[in-house]
Coordinates of C-alpha atoms (C1' of nucleotides) in Angstrom, one line a residue:
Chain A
X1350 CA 31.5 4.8 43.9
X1351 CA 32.7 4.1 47.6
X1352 CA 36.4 3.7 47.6
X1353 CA 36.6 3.0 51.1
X1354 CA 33.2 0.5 51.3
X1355 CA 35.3 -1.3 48.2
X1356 CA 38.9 -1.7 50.3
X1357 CA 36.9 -3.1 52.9
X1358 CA 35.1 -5.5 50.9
X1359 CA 38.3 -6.6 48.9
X1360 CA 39.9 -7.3 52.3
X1361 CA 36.8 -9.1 53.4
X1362 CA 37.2 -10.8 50.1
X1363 CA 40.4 -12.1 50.6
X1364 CA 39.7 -13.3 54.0
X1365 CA 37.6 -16.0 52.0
X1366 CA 39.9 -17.1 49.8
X1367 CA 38.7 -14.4 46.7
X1368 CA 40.9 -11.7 44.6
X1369 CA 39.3 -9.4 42.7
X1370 CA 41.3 -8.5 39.5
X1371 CA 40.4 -5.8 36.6
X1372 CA 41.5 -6.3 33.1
X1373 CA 39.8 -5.7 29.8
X1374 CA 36.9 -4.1 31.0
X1375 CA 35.9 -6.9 33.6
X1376 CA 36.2 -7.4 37.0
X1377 CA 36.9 -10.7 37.9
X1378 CA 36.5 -12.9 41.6
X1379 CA 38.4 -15.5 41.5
X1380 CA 39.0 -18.1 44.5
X1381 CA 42.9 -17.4 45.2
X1382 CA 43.7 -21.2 45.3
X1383 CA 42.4 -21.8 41.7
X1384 CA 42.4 -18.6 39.8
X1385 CA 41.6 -20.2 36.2
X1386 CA 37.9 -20.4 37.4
X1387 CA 36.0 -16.8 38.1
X1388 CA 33.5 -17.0 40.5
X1389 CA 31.8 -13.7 39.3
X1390 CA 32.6 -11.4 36.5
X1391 CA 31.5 -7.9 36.0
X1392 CA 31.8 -5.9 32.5
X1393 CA 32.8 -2.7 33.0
X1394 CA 33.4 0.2 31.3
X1395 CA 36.8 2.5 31.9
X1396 CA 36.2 5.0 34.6
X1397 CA 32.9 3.7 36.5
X1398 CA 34.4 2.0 39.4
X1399 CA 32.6 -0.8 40.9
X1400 CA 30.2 -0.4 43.8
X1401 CA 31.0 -2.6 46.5
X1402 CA 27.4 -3.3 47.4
X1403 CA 26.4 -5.1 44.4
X1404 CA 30.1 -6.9 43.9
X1405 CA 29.1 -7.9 47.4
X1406 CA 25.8 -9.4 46.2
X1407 CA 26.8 -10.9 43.1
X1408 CA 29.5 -12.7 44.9
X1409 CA 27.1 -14.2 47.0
X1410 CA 24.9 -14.8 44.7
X1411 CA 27.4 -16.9 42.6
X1412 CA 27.9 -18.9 46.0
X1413 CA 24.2 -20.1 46.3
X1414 CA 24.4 -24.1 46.8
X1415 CA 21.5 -26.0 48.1
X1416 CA 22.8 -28.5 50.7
X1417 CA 20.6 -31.5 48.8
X1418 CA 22.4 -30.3 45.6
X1419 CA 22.8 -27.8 43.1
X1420 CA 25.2 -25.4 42.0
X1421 CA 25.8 -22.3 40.5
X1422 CA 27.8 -22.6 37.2
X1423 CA 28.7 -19.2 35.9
X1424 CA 27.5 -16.0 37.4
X1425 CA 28.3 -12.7 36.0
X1426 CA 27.1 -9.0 35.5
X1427 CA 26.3 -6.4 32.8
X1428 CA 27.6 -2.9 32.8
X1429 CA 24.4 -1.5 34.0
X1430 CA 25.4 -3.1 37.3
X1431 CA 23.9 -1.9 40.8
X1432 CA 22.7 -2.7 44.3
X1433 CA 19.3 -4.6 43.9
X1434 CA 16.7 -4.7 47.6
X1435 CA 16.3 -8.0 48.4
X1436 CA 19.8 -8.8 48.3
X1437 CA 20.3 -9.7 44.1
X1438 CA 22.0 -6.4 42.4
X1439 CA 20.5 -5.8 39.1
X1440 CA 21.6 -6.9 35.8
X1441 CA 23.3 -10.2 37.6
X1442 CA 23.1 -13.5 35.6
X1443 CA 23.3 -16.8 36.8
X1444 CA 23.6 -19.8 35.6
X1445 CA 22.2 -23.0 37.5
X1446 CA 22.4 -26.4 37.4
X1447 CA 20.3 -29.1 40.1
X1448 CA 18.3 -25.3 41.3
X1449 CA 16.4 -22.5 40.6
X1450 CA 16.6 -19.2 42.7
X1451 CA 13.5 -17.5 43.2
X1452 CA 14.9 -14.2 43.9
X1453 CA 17.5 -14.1 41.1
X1454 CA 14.6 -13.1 39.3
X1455 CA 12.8 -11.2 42.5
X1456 CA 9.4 -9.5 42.2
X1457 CA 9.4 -8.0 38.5
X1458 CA 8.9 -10.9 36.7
X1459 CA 9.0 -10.8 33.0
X1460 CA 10.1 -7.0 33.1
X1461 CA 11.2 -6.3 29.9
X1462 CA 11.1 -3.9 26.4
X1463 CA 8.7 -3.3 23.9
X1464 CA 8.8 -0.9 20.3
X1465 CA 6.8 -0.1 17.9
X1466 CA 7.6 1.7 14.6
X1467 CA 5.0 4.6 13.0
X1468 CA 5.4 6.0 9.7
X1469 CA 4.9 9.6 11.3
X1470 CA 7.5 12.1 11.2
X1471 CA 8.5 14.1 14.3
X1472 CA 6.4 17.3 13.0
X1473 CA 3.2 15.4 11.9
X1474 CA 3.6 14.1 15.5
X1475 CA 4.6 17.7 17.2
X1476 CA 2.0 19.0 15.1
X1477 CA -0.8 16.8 17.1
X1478 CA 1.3 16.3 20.3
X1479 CA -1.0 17.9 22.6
X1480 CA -4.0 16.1 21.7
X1481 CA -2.2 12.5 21.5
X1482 CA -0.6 13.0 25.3
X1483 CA -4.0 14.3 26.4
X1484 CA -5.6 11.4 25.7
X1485 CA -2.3 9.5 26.4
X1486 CA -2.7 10.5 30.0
X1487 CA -6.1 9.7 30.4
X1488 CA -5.4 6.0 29.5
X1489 CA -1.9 5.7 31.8
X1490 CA -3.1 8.3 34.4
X1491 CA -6.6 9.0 34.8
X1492 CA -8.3 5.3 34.4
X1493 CA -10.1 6.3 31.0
X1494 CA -8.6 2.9 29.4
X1495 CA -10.5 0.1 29.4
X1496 CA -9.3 -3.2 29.5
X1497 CA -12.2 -5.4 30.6
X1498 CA -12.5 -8.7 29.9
X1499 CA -13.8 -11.9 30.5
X1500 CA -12.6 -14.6 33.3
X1501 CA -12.1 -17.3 30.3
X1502 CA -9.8 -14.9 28.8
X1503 CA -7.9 -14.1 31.9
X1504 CA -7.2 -17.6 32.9
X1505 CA -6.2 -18.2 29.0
X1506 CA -3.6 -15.4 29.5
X1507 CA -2.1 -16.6 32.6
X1508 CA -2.0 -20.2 31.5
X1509 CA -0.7 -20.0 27.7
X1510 CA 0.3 -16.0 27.6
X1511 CA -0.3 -13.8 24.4
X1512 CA -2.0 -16.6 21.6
X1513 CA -4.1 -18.4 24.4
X1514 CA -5.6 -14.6 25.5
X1515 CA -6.1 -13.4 22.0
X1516 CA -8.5 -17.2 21.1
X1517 CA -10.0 -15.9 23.6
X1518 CA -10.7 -12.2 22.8
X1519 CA -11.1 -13.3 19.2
X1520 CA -14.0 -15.5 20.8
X1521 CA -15.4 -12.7 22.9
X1522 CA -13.5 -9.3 22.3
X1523 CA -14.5 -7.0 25.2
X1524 CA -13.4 -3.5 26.5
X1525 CA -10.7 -0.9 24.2
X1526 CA -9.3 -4.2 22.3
X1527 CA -12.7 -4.6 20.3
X1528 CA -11.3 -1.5 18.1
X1529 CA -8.1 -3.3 17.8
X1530 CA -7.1 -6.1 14.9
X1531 CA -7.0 -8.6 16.6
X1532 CA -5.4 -10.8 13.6
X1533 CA -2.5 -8.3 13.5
X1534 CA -2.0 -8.9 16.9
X1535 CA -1.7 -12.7 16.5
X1536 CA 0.7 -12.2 13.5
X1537 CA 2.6 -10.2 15.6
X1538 CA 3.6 -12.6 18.2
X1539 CA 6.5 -13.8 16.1
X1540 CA 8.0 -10.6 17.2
X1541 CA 7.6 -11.5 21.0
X1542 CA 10.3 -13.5 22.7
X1543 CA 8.6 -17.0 23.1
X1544 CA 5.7 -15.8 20.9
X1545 CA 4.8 -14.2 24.3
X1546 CA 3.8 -17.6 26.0
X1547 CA 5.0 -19.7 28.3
X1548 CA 3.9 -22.5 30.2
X1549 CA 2.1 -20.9 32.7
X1550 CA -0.8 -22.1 35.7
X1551 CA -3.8 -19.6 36.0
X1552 CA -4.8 -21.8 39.0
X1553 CA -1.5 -19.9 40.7
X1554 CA -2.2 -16.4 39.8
X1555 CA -3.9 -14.1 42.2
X1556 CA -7.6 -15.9 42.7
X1557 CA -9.1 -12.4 42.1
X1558 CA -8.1 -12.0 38.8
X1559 CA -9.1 -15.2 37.4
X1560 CA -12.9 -15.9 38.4
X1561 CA -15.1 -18.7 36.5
X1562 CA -17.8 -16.3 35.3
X1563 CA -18.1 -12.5 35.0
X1564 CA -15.9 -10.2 33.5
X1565 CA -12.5 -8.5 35.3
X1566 CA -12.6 -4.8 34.9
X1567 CA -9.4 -4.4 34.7
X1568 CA -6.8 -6.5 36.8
X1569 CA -4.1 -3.7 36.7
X1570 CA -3.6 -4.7 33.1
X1571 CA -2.0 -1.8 30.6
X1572 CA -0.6 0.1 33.7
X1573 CA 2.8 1.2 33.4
X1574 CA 4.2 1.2 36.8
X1575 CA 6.6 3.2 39.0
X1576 CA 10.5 2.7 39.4
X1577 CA 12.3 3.0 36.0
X1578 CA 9.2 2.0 33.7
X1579 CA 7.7 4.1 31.1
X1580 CA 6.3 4.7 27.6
X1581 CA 8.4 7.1 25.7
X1582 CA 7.8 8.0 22.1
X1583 CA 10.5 8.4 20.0
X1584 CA 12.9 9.2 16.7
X1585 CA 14.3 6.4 14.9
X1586 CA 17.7 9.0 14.5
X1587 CA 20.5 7.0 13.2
X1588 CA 20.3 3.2 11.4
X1589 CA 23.6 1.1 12.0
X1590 CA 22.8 -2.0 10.2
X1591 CA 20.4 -1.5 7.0
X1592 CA 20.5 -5.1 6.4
X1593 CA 18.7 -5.8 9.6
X1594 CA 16.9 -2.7 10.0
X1595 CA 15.5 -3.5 6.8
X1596 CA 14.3 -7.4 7.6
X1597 CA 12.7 -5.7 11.2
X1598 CA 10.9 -2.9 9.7
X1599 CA 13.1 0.0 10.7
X1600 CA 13.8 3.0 8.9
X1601 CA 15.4 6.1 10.0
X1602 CA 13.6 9.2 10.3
X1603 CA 10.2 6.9 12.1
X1604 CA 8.4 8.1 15.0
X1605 CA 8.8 5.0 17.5
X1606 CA 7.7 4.1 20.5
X1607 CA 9.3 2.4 23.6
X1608 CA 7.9 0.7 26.4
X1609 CA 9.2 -0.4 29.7
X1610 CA 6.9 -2.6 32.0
X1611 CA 6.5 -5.7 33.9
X1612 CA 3.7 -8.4 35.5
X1613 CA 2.8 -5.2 37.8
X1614 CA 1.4 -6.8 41.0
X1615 CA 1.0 -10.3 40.0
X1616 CA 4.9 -10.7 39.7
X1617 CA 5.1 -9.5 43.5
X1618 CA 2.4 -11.6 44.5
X1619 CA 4.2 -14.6 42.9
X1620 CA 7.9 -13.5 43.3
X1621 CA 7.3 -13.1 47.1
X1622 CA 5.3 -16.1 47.6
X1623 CA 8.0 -18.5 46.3
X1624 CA 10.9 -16.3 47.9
X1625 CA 8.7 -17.3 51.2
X1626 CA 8.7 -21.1 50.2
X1627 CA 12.6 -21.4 49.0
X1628 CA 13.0 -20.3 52.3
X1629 CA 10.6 -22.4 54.4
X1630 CA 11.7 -25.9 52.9
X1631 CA 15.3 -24.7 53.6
X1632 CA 16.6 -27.6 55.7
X1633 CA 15.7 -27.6 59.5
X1634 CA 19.0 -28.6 60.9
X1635 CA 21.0 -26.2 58.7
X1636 CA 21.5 -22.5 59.7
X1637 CA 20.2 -19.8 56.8
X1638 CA 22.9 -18.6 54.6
X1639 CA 24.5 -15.2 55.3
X1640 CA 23.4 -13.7 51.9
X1641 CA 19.4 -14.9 52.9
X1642 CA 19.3 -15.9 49.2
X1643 CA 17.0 -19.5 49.0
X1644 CA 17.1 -22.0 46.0
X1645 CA 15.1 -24.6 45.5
X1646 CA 16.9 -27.9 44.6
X1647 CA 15.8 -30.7 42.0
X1648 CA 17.2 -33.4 44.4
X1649 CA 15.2 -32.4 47.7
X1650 CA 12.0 -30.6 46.0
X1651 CA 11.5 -31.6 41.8
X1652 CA 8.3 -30.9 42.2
X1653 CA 8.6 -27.3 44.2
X1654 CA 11.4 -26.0 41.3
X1655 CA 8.7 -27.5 38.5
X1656 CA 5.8 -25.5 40.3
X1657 CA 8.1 -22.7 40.9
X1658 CA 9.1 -22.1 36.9
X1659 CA 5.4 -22.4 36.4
X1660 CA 4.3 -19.6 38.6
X1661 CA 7.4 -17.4 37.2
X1662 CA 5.8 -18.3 33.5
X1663 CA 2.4 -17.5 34.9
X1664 CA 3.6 -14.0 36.0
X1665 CA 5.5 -13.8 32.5
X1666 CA 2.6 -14.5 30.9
X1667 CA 1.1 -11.3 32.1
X1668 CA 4.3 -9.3 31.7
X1669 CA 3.7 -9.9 28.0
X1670 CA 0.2 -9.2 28.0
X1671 CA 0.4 -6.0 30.0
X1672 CA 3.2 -4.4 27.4
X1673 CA 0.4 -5.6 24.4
X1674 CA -1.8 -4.1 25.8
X1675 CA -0.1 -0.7 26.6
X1676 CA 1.0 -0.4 23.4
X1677 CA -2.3 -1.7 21.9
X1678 CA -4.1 1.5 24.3
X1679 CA -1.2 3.7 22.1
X1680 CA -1.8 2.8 18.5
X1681 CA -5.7 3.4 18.9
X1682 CA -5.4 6.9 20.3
X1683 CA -2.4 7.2 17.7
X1684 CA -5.5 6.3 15.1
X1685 CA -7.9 8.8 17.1
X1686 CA -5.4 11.8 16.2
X1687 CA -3.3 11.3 13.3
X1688 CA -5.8 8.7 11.4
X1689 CA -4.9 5.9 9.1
X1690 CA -1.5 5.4 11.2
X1691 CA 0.2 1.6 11.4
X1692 CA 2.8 1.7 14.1
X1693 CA 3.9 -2.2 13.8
X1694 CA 5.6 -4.2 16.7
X1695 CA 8.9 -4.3 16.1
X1696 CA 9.8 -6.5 18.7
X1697 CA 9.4 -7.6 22.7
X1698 CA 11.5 -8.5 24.7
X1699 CA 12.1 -9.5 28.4
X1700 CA 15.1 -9.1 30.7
X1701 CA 14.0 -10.5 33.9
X1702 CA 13.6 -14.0 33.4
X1703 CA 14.7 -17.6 34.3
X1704 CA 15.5 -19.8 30.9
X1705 CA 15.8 -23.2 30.5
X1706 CA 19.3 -23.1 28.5
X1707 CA 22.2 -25.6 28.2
X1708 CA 22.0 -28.5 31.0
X1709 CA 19.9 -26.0 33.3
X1710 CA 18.6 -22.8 34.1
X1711 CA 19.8 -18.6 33.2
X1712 CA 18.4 -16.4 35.4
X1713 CA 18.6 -12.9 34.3
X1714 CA 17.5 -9.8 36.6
X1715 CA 17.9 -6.9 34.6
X1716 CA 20.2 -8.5 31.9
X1717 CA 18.7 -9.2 28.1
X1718 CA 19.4 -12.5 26.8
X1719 CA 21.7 -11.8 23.9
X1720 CA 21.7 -14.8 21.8
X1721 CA 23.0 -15.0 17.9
X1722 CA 20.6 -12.7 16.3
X1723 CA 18.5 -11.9 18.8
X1724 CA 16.8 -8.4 18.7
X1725 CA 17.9 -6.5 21.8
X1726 CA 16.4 -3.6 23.4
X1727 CA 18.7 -1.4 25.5
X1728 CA 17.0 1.9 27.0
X1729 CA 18.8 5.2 27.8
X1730 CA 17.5 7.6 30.6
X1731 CA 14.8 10.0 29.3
X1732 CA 17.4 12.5 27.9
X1733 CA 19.9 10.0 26.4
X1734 CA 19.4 7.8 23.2
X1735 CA 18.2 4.4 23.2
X1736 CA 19.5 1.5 21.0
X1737 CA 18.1 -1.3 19.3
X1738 CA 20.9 -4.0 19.0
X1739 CA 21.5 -7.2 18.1
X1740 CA 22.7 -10.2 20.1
X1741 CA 26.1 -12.0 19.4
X1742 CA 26.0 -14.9 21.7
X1743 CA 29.1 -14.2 24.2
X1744 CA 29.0 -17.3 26.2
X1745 CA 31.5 -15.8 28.9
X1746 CA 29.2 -13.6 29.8
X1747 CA 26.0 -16.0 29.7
X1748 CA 25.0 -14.7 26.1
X1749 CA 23.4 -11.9 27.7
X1750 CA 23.4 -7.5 27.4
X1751 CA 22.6 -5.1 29.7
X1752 CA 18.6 -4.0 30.0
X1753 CA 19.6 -0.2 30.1
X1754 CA 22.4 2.4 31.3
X1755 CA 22.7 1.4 34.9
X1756 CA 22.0 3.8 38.2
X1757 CA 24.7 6.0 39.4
X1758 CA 22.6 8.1 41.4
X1759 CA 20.4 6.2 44.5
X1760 CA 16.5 7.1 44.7
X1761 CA 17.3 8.5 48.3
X1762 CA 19.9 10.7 47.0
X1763 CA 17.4 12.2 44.4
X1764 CA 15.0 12.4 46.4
X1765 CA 17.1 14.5 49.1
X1766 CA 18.8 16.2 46.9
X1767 CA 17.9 16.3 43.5
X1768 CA 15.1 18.9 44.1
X1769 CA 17.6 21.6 44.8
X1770 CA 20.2 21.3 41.6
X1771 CA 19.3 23.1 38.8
X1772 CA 17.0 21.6 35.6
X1773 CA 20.6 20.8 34.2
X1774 CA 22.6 19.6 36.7
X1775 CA 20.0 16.7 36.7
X1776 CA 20.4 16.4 33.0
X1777 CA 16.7 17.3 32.3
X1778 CA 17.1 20.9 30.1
X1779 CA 15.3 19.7 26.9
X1780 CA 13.5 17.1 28.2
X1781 CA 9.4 16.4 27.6
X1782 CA 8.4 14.1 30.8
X1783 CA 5.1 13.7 31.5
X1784 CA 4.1 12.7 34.9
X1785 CA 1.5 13.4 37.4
X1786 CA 4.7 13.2 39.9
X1787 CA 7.1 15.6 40.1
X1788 CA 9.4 13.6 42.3
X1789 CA 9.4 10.8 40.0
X1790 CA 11.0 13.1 37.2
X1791 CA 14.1 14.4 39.6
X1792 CA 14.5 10.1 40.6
X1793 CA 14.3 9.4 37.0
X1794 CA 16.6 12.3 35.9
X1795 CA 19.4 11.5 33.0
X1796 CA 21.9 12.3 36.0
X1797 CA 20.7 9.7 38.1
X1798 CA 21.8 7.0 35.7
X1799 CA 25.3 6.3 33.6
X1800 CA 25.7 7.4 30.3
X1801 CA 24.5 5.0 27.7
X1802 CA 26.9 5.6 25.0
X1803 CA 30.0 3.3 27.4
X1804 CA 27.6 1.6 28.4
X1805 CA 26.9 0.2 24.6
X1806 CA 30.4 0.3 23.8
X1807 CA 32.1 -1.8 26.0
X1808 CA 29.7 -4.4 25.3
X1809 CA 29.8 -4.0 21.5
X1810 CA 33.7 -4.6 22.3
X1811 CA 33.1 -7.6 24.2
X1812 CA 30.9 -9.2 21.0
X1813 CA 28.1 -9.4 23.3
X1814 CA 26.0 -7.1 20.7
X1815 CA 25.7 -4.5 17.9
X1816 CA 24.1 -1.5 17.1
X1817 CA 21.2 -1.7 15.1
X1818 CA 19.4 1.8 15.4
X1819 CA 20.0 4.6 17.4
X1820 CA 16.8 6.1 18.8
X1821 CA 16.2 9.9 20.0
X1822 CA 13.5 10.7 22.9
X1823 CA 10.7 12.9 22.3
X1824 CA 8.7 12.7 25.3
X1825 CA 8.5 10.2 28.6
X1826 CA 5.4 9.2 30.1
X1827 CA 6.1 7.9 34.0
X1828 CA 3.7 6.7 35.7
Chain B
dA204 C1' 10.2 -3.8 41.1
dT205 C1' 5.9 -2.7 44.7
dG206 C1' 0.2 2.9 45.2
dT207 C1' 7.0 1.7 48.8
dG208 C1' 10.5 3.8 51.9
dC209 C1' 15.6 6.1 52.9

DNA sequence: ATGTGC
């Protein structure tokens, strides 16, 4: 996007002993005296040149070393590629062995994808829409949900994630989820990455949210959240692969519904706490690296990088119970209005993460892992399709997809400008958004991101994925 | 990402 930025950085590059080469799709930095090893990689597709601010940071983030030990082993990028805030660009991967990097992952811990599947067709839906988003509203927007529960059950769901919450709402079911089936829900966490628990510490989550006695009214739990999140329902419009569609409960012509949300506030609390410690056991005598990116190494501080993981999985733990229960908030007004309606989890699935895989860690900040078979969720922007794949393990670029389109369009410039192009320039003509923000619609606009369709093909050509389903919007909630 | 900041 910034010709001139790039030149620079190329030639800043090469001052450092890096060339940047393009070929099949990928850029590749490579140190000049021993170009059979890239430093970074980034999967691109024809015609979206790179933006020099996030090559920038994923070149430094590839060159994170704690002094004590620790290295970075692979780090590469999806196509949905761009400039991240605290100094990580999103949908960077890394791969680390003797450290973990708090901020690789950042603040939105255990952001990731949900869907569900409904045996409604678009009209029966249309024919009820009003109703459904009224109420819809009043849950996301207006506070009507109610998500109370116990302190036992809260510190269950920070310390063992979706099973250990649901023991304990099966033992005491309090606020909306005592209309909900509570058994379904446990038979349903085969369809959550992990079964939707890690090993987590409620001792590390926000003291607030996890009292001894008395109940928690509602601990930002089933919120949505700003940025890119959202609930959108949707068509299932086009099935790829029967055979798989079939074994995951898919069927075109479906109503479905998508949801995009994170831990919320707890994954700030915790993702800026230990960004804080990485860089306050950062060795005295040693000057701070440029990039201000901290690990934490196993040889200096075992037992920070073992509390670390467990605050992320803490965090995570939550992620996965907050997209539950913001779907769980949609089914039972979906049972309010269009009665007798199942709309089964399909699958859930995060894209900010660390993982323990192969002799250390992948960290993943806006990247899906793509594994053999793994169910993939890839969103377009609120006017553009969305795609259910399915991973195919490409170890050169860490087994890993993109978690949507990609920006192309800053916040700032939407904001400044965005309010005075037309309803199509900003790619919104047709589209149902509902939002008690207007400005959150022009940020969000389909023009402020790539298009989706290169976006899934590139990587279907690298044999990182493959198309499952193709799903069509019918209306965005954004919070 | 964040009831935030260009």
């Amino acid at each position: 996007m910034q010709p001139k930025n790039l030149k620079r950085l190329l030639r800043a590059l090469g001052r450092q002993g890096l060339d940047v080469t393009y070929n099949n799709h990928t850029y590749s930095v490579r140190l000049a005296n021993s170009p059979d090893f890239p430093v970074a990689e980034v999967l691109l597709p024809e015609g979206f040149p790179i933006e020099a601010k996030a090559l920038k940071q994923l070149t430094n983030l590839a060159s994170v070393r704690h002094p004590s030990g620790g290295c970075v082993c692979r780090a590469c990028a999806t196509p949905d590629f761009h400039p991240g805030d605290a100094g990580v660009a999103i949908g960077s991967v890394v791969e680390t062995v003797g450290q973990v990097i708090p901020s690789a992952v950042g603040s939105d811990i255990n952001c990731g994808m949900r869907l569900h599947v409904a045996d409604l067709t678009i009209e029966q839906f249309l024919a009820k829409r009003d109703e459904f988003v009224e109420r819809m509203k009043g849950d996301y927007f207006f506070g009507t949900r109610d998500v109370t529960m116990t302190g036992q059950a809260m510190q269950a769901l920070f310390q063992y994630g979706v099973p250990g919450w649901l023991d304990a709402m099966l033992d005491r079911p309090t606020g909306s989820v005592v209309k909900s089936d509570l058994q379904q829900l446990a038979e349903e966490s085969d369809a959550i990455f992990l079964g939707g628990s890690m090993d987590g510490d409620w001792k590390l989550a926000p003291e607030e949210l996890v009292p001894d006695a008395g109940l928690v009214r509602d601990g930002g739990l089933a919120t949505i959240g700003g940025g890119n999140h959202f609930v959108e329902v949707q068509r299932i419009d086009k099935v790829e692969n029967r055979t798989l569609a079939h074994a995951w409960g898919v069927r075109e012509g479906q109503l479905a519904f998508m949801i995009h949300s994170g831990s919320r506030n707890v994954g700030k609390y915790i993702g800026g706490m230990w960004r804080d410690k990485a860089k306050a056991v950062w060795p005295k005598n040693l000057k701070y690296p440029d990039s201000q990116i901290f690990p934490l190494s196993t040889s200096s501080h075992p037992e920070l990088v073992a509390s670390y993981l467990q605050a992320e999985a803490t965090a995570a733990n939550y992620g996965f119970v907050n997209r539950l229960l913001l779907a769980e908030l949609l089914r039972l007004r979906l049972r309010e209005v269009y009665k007798d309606v199942e709309a089964p989890l399909v699958y859930d699935l995060p894209h900010n993460i660390t993982l323990p895989e192969g002799e250390g860690w992948v960290t993943r900040k806006g990247a899906c892992p793509a594994h053999v078979g793994q169910p993939v969720i890839i969103p377009g922007s609120m006017g553009a399709y969305s795609y259910l794949m399915v991973g195919r393990g490409n170890p050169a670029f860490c087994n890993s997809a993109s978690h949507g389109a990609g920006r192309i369009r800053s916040r700032f410039d939407l904001n400044r400008r965005g309010a005075s192009e037309s309803e199509a320039e900003l790619g919104l003509t047709g589209v149902d958004c509902i939002t008690l923000r207007e400005e959150r619609r022009i940020e969000e606009a389909p023009a402020a991101y790539k298009p989706i369709q290169s976006v899934i093909d590139v990587q279907v050509a690298a044999g990182m994925v493959d198309v499952v389903a193709r799903l069509s919007p019918v209306l965005t909630f954004k919070a």
